[in-house]
C-alpha positions as protocol buffer text, in pm:
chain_id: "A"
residue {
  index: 1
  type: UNK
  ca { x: -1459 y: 1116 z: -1036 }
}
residue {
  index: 2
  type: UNK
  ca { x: -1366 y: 837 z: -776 }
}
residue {
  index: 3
  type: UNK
  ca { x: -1614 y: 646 z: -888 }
}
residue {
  index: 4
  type: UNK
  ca { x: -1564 y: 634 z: -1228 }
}
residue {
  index: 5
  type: UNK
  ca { x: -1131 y: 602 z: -1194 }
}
residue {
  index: 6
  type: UNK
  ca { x: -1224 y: 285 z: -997 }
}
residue {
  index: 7
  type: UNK
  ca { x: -1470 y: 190 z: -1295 }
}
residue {
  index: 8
  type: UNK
  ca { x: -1143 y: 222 z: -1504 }
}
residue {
  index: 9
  type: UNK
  ca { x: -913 y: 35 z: -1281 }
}
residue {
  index: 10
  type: UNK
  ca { x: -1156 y: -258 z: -1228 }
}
residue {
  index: 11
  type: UNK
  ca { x: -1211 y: -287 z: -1578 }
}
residue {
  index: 12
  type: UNK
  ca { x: -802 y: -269 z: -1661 }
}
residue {
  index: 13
  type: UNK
  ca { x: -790 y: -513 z: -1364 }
}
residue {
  index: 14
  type: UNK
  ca { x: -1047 y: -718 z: -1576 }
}
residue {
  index: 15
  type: UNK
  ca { x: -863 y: -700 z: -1862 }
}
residue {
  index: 16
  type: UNK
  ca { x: -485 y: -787 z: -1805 }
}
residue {
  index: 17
  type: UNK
  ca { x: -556 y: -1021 z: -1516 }
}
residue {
  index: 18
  type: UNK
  ca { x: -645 y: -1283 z: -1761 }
}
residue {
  index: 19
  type: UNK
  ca { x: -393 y: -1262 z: -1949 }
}
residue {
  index: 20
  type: UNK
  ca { x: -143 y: -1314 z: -1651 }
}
residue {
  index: 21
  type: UNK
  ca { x: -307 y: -1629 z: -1539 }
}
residue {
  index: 22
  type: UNK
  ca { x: -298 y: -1734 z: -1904 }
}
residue {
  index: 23
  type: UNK
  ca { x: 95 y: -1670 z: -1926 }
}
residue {
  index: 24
  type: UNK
  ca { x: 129 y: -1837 z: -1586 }
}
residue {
  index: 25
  type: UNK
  ca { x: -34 y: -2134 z: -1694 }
}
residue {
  index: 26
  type: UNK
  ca { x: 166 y: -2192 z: -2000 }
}
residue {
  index: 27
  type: UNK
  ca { x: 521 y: -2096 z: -1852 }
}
residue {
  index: 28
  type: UNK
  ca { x: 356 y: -2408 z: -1594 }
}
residue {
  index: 29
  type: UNK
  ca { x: 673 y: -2626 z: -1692 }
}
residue {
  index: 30
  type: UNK
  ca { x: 947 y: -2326 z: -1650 }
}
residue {
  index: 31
  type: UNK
  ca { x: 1196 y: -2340 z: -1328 }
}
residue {
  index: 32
  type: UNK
  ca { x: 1012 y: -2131 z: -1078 }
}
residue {
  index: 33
  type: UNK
  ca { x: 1180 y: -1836 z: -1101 }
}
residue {
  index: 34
  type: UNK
  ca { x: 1078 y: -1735 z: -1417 }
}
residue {
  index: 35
  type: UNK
  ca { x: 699 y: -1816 z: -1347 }
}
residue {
  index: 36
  type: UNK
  ca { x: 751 y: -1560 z: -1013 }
}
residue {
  index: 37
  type: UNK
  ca { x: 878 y: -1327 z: -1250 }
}
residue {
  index: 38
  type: UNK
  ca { x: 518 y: -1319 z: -1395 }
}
residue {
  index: 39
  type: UNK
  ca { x: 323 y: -1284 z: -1085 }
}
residue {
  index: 40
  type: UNK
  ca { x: 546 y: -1021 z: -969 }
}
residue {
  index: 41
  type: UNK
  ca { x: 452 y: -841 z: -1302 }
}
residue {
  index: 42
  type: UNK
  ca { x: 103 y: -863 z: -1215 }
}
residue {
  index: 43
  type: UNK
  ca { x: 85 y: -683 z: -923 }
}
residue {
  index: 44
  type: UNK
  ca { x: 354 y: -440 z: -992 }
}
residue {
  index: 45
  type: UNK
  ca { x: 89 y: -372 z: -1287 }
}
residue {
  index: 46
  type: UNK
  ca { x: -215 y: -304 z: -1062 }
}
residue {
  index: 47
  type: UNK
  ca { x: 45 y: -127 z: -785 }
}
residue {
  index: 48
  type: UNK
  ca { x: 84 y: 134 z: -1116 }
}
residue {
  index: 49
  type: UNK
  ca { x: -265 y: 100 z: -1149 }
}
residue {
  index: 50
  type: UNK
  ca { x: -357 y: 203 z: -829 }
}
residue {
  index: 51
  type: UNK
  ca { x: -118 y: 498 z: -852 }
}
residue {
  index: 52
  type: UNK
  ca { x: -165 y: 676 z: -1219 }
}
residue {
  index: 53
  type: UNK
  ca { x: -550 y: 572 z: -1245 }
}
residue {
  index: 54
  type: UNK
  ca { x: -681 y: 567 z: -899 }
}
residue {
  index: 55
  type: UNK
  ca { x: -419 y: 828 z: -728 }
}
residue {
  index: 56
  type: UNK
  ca { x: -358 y: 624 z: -467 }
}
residue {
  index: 57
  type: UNK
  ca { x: 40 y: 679 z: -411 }
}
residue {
  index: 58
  type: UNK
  ca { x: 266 y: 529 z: -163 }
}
residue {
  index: 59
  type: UNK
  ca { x: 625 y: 634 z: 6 }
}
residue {
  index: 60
  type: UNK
  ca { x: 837 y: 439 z: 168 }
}
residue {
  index: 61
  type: UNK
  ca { x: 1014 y: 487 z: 509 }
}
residue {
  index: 62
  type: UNK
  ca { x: 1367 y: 272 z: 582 }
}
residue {
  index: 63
  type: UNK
  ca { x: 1455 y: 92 z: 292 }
}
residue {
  index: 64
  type: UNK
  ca { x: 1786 y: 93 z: 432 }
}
residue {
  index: 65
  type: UNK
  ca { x: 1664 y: -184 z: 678 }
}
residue {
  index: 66
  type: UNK
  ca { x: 1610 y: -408 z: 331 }
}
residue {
  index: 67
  type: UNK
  ca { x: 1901 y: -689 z: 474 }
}
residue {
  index: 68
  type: UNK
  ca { x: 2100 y: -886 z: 146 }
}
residue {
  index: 69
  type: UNK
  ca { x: 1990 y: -1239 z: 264 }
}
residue {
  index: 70
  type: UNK
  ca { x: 1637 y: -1398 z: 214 }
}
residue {
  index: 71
  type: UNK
  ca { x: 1432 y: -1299 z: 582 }
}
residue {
  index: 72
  type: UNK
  ca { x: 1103 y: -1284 z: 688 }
}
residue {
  index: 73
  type: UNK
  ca { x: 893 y: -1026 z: 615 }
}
residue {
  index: 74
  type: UNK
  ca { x: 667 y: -945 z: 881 }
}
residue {
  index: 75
  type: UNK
  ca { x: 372 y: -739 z: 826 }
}
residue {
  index: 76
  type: UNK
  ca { x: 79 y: -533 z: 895 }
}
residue {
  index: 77
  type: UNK
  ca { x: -261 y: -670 z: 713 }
}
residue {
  index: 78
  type: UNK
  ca { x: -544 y: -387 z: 675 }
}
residue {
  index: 79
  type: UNK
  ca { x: -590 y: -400 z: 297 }
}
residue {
  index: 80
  type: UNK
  ca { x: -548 y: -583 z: -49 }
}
residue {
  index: 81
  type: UNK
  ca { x: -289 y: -283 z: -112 }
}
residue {
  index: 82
  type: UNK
  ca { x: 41 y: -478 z: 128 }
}
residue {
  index: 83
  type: UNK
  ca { x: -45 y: -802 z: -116 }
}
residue {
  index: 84
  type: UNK
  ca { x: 96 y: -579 z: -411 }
}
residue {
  index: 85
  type: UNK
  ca { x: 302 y: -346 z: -324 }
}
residue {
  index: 86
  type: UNK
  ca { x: 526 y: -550 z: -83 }
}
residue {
  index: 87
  type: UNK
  ca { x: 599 y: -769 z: -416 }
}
residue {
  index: 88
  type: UNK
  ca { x: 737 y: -402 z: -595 }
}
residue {
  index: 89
  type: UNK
  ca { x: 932 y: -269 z: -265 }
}
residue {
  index: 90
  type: UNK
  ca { x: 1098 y: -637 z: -148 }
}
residue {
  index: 91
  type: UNK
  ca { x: 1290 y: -856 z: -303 }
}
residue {
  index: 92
  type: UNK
  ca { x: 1118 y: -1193 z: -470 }
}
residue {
  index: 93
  type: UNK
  ca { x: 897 y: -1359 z: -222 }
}
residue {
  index: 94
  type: UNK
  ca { x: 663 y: -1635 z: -144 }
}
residue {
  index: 95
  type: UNK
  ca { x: 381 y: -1562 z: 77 }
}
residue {
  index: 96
  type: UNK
  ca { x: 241 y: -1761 z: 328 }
}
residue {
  index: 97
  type: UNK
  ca { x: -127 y: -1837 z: 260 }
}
residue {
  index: 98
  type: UNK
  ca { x: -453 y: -2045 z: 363 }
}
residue {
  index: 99
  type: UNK
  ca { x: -447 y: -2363 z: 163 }
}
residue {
  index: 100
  type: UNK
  ca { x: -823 y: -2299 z: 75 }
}
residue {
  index: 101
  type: UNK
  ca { x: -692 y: -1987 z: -122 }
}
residue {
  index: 102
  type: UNK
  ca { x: -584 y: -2247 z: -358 }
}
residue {
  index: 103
  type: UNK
  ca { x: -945 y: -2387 z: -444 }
}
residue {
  index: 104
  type: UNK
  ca { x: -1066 y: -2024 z: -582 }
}
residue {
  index: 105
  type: UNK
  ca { x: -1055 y: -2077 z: -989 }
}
residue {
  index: 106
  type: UNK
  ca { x: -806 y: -1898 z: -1195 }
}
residue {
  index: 107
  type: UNK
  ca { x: -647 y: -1708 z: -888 }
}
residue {
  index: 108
  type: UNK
  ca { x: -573 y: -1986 z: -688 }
}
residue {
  index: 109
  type: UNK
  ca { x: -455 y: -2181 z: -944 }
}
residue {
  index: 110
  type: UNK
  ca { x: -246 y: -1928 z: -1077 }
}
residue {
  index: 111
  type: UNK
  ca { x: -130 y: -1846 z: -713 }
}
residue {
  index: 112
  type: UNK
  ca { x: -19 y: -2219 z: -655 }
}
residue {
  index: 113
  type: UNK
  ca { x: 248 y: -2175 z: -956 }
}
residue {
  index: 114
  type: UNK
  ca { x: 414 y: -1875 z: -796 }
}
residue {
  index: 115
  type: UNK
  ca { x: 537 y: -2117 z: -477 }
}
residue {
  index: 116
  type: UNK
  ca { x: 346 y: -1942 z: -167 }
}
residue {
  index: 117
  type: UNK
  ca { x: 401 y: -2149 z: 148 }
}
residue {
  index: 118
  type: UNK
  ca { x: 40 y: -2324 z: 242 }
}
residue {
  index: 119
  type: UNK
  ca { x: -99 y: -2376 z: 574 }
}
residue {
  index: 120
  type: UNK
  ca { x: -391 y: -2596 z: 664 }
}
residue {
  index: 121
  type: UNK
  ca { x: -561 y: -2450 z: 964 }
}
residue {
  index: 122
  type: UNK
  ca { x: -753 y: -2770 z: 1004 }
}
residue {
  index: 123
  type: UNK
  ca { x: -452 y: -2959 z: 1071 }
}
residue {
  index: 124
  type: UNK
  ca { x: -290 y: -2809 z: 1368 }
}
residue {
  index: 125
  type: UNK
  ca { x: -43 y: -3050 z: 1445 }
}
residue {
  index: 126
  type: UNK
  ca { x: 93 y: -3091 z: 1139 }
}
residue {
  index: 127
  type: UNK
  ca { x: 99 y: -2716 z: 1047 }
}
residue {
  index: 128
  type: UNK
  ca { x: 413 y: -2606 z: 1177 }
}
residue {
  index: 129
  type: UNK
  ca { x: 585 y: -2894 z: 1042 }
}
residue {
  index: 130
  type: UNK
  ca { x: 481 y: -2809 z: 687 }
}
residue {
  index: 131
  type: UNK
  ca { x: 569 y: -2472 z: 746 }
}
residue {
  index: 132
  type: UNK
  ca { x: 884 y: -2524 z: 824 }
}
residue {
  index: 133
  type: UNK
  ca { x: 982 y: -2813 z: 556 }
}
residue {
  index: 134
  type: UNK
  ca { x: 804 y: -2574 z: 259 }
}
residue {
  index: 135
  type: UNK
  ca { x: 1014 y: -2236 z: 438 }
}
residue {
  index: 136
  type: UNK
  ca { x: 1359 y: -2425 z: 402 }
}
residue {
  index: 137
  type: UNK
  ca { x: 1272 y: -2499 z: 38 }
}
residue {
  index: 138
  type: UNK
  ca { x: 1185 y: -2158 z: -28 }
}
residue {
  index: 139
  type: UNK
  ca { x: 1463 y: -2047 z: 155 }
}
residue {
  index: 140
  type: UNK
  ca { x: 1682 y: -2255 z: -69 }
}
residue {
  index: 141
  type: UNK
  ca { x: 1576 y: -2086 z: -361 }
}
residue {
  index: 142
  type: UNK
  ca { x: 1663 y: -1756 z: -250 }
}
residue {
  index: 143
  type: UNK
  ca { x: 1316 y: -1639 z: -162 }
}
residue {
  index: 144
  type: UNK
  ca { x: 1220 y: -1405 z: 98 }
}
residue {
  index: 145
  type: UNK
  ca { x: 857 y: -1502 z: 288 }
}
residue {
  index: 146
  type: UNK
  ca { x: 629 y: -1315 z: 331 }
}
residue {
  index: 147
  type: UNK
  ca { x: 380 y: -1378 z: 667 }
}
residue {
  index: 148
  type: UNK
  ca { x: 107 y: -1128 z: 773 }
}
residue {
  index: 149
  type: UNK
  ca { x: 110 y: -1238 z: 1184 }
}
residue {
  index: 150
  type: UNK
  ca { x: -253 y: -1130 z: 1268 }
}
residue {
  index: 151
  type: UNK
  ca { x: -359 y: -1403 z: 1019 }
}
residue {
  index: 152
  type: UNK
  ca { x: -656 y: -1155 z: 885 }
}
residue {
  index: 153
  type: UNK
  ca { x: -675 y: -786 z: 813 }
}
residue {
  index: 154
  type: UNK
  ca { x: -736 y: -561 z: 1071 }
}
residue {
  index: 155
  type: UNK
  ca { x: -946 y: -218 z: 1052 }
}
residue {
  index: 156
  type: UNK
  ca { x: -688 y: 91 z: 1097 }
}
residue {
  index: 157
  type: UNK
  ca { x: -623 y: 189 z: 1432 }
}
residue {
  index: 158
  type: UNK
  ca { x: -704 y: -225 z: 1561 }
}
residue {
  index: 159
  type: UNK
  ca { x: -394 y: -513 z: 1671 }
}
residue {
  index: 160
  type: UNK
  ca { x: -548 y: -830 z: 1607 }
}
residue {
  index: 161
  type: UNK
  ca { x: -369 y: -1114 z: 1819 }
}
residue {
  index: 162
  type: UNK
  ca { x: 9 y: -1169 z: 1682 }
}
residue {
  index: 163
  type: UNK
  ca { x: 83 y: -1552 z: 1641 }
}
residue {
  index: 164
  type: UNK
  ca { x: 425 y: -1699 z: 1667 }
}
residue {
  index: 165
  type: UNK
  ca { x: 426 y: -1857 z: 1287 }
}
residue {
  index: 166
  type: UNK
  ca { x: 684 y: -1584 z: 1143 }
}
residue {
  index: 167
  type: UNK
  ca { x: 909 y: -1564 z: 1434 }
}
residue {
  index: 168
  type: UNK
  ca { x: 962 y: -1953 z: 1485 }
}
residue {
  index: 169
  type: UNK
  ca { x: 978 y: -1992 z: 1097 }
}
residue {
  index: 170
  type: UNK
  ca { x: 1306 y: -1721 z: 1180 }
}
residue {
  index: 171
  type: UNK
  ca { x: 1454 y: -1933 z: 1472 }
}
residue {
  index: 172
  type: UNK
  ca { x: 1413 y: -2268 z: 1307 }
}
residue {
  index: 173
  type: UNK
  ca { x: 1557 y: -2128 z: 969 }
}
residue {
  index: 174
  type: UNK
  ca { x: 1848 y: -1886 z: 1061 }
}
residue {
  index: 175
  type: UNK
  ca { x: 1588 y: -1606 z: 884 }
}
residue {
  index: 176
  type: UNK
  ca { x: 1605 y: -1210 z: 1017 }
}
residue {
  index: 177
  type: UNK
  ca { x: 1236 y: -1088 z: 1126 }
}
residue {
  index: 178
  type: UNK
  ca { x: 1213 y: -787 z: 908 }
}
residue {
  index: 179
  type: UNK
  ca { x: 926 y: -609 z: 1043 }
}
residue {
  index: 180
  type: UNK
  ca { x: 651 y: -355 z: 823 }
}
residue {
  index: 181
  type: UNK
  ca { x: 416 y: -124 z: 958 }
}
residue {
  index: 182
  type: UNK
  ca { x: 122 y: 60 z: 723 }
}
residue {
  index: 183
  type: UNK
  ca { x: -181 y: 266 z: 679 }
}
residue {
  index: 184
  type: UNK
  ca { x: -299 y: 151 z: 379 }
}
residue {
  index: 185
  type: UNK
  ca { x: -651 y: 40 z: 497 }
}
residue {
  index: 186
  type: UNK
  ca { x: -698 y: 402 z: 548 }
}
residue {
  index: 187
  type: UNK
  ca { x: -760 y: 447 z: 174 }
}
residue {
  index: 188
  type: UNK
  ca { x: -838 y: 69 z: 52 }
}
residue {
  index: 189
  type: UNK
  ca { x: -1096 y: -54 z: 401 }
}
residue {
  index: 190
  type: UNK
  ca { x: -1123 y: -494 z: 374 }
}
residue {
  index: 191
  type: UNK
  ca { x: -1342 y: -615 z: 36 }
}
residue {
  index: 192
  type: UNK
  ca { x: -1422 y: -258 z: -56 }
}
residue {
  index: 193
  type: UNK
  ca { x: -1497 y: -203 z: -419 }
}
residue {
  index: 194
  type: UNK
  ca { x: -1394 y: 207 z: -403 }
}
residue {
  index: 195
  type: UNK
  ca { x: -997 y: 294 z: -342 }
}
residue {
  index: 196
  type: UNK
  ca { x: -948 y: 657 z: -276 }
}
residue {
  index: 197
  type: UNK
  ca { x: -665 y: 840 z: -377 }
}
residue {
  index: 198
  type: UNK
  ca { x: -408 y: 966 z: -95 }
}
residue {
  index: 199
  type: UNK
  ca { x: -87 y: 874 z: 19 }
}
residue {
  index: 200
  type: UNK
  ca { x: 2 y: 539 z: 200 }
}
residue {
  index: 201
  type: UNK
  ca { x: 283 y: 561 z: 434 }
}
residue {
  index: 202
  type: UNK
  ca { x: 480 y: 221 z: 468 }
}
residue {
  index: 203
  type: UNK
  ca { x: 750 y: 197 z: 717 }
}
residue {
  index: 204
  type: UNK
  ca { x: 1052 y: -104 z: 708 }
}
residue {
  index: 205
  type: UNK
  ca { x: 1204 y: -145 z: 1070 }
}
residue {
  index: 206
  type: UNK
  ca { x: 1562 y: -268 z: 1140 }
}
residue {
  index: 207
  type: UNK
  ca { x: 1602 y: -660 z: 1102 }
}
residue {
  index: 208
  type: UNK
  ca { x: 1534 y: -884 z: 1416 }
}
residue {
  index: 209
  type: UNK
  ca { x: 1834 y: -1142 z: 1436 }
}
residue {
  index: 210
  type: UNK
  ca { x: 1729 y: -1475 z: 1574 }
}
residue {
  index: 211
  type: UNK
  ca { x: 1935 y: -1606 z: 1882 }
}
residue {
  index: 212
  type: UNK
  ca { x: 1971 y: -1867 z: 2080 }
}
residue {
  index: 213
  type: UNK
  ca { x: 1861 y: -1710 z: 2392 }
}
residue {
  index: 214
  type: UNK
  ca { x: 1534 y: -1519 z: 2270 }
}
residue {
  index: 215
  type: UNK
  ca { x: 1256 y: -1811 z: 2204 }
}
residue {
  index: 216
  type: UNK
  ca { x: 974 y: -1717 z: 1920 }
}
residue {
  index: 217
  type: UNK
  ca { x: 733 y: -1501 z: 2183 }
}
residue {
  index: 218
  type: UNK
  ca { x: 998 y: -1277 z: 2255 }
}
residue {
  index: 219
  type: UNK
  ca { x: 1091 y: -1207 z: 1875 }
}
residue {
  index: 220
  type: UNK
  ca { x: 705 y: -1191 z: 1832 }
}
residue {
  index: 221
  type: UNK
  ca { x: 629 y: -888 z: 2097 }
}
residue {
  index: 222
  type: UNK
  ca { x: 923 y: -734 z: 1949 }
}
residue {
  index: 223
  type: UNK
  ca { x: 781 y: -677 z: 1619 }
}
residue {
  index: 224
  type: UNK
  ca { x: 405 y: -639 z: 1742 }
}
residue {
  index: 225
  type: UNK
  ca { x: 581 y: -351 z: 1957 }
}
residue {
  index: 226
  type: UNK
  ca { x: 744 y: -188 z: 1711 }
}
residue {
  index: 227
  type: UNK
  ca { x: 500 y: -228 z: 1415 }
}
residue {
  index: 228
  type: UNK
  ca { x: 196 y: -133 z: 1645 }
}
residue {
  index: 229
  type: UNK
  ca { x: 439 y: 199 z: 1764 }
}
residue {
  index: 230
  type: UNK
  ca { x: 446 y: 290 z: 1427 }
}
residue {
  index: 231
  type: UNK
  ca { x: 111 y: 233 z: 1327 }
}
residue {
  index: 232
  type: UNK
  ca { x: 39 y: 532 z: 1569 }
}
residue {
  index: 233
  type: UNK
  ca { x: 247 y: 718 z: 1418 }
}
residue {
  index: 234
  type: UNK
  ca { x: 157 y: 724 z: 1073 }
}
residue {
  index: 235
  type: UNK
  ca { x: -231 y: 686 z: 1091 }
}
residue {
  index: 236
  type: UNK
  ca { x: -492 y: 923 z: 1094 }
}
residue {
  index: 237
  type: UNK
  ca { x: -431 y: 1020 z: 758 }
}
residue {
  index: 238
  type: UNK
  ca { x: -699 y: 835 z: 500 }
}
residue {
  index: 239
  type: UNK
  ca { x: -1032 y: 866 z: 479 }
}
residue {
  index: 240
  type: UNK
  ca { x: -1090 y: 549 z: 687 }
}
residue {
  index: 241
  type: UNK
  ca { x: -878 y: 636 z: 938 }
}
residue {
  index: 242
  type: UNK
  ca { x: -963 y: 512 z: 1252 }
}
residue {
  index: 243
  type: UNK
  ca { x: -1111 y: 861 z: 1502 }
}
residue {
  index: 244
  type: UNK
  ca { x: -856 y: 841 z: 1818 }
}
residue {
  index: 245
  type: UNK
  ca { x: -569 y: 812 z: 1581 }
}
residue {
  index: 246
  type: UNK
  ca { x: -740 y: 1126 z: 1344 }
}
residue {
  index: 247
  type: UNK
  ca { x: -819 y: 1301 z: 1637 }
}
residue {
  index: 248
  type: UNK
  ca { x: -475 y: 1226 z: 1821 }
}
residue {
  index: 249
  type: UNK
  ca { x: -324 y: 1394 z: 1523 }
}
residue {
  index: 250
  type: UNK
  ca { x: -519 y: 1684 z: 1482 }
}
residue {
  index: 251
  type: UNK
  ca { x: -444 y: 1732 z: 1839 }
}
């Protein structure tokens, strides 16, 4: 049965994505805001996808923590799953992304009309600059931004090394930190085909003013502190669960 649900929702996922792209494409010329509008659709499609076809459910802990302003949304990054479903939980956001993403046909194409923030890992020294100059834009257009700070996914259980990109975009742009912990590579591991059903556990932590007297590496162990904490606490559940946090909670 798990194989042939995914079956189904790769061949839905076949089906509708095209059409997406193809509306994207044509609303090219329309103010931003109502291209987003499509994107968003899109992946609050597959999110129901992933929940009435593959079983694979989610619940969400401190939504209360959501702040009214546009603020940085700072992440965990174990799965495909965070890409969707933070687009269905948060308010309308712009991710920031690897300007190669932008060379894959039809998705990156269709990903450069819904604004993401680009970063060119070959240029270092002007990174942070461009960063910062496409962030106040977005900002301006009442987006939130979305950053994952390990720059990769990690394998439950794992902290890859936290970079300073989210919390200095927050300094320089008056933005709250909003932190997000989850265990969703539990149940959907890096560039696997098969998603098994099972409940993801996503947790939203209280927002992370910037002031004057905490620099960007401060803000930064704040949130690797607190998201790693909870990433303790609410793994060991999935199927790819990593075995000291399984065993830790068996115990």
């Amino acid at each position: 049965m798990l194989l042939i649900r995914n079956l189904i929702y790769w061949l839905l996922v076949a089906i509708v994505t095209p059409l997406f792209f193809l509306g994207l494409f044509i609303g090219a010329p329309l103010p931003r805001r109502t291209r987003h509008v499509i994107g968003e659709s899109w992946a609050r499609l597959l999110t129901w996808l992933l929940w009435h076809v593959i079983g694979l459910r989610y619940r969400v802990i401190g939504a209360e923590n959501i702040v009214k302003e546009p603020a940085i949304i700072c992440a965990k990054h174990q799965s495909g799953w965070e890409t969707l479903a933070l687009q269905e939980i948060f308010p309308s956001q712009v991710f920031v992304a690897k300007k190669e993403l932008l060379w894959i046909p039809f998705f990156g194409w269709g990903l450069a009309l819904t604004n993401p923030i680009t970063i060119n890992r070959s240029d270092r020294a002007n990174a942070n600059r461009r960063m910062l100059e496409q962030g106040t834009n977005r900002k301006q257009h009442g987006f939130w931004i979305s950053v994952f700070p390990e720059g990769t996914r990690t394998r439950p259980g794992e902290a890859g090394k936290y970079k300073l990109g989210a919390a200095r975009m927050a300094k320089q742009l008056a933005m709250p930190l909003v932190p997000v912990a989850h265990n969703a590579g539990e149940f959907w591991p890096r560039n696997a085909f098969l998603k098994h059903p099972g409940e993801i556990t996503l947790v939203i932590g209280p927002a992370i003013y910037p002031r004057d007297d905490v620099g960007p590496e401060a803000m930064t162990r704040q949130a690797e502190a607190w998201i790693e904490a909870r990433q303790r606490e609410i793994g060991g559940v999935g199927p790819f669960a990593h075995p000291d946090e399984r065993k830790a909670r068996a115990a």
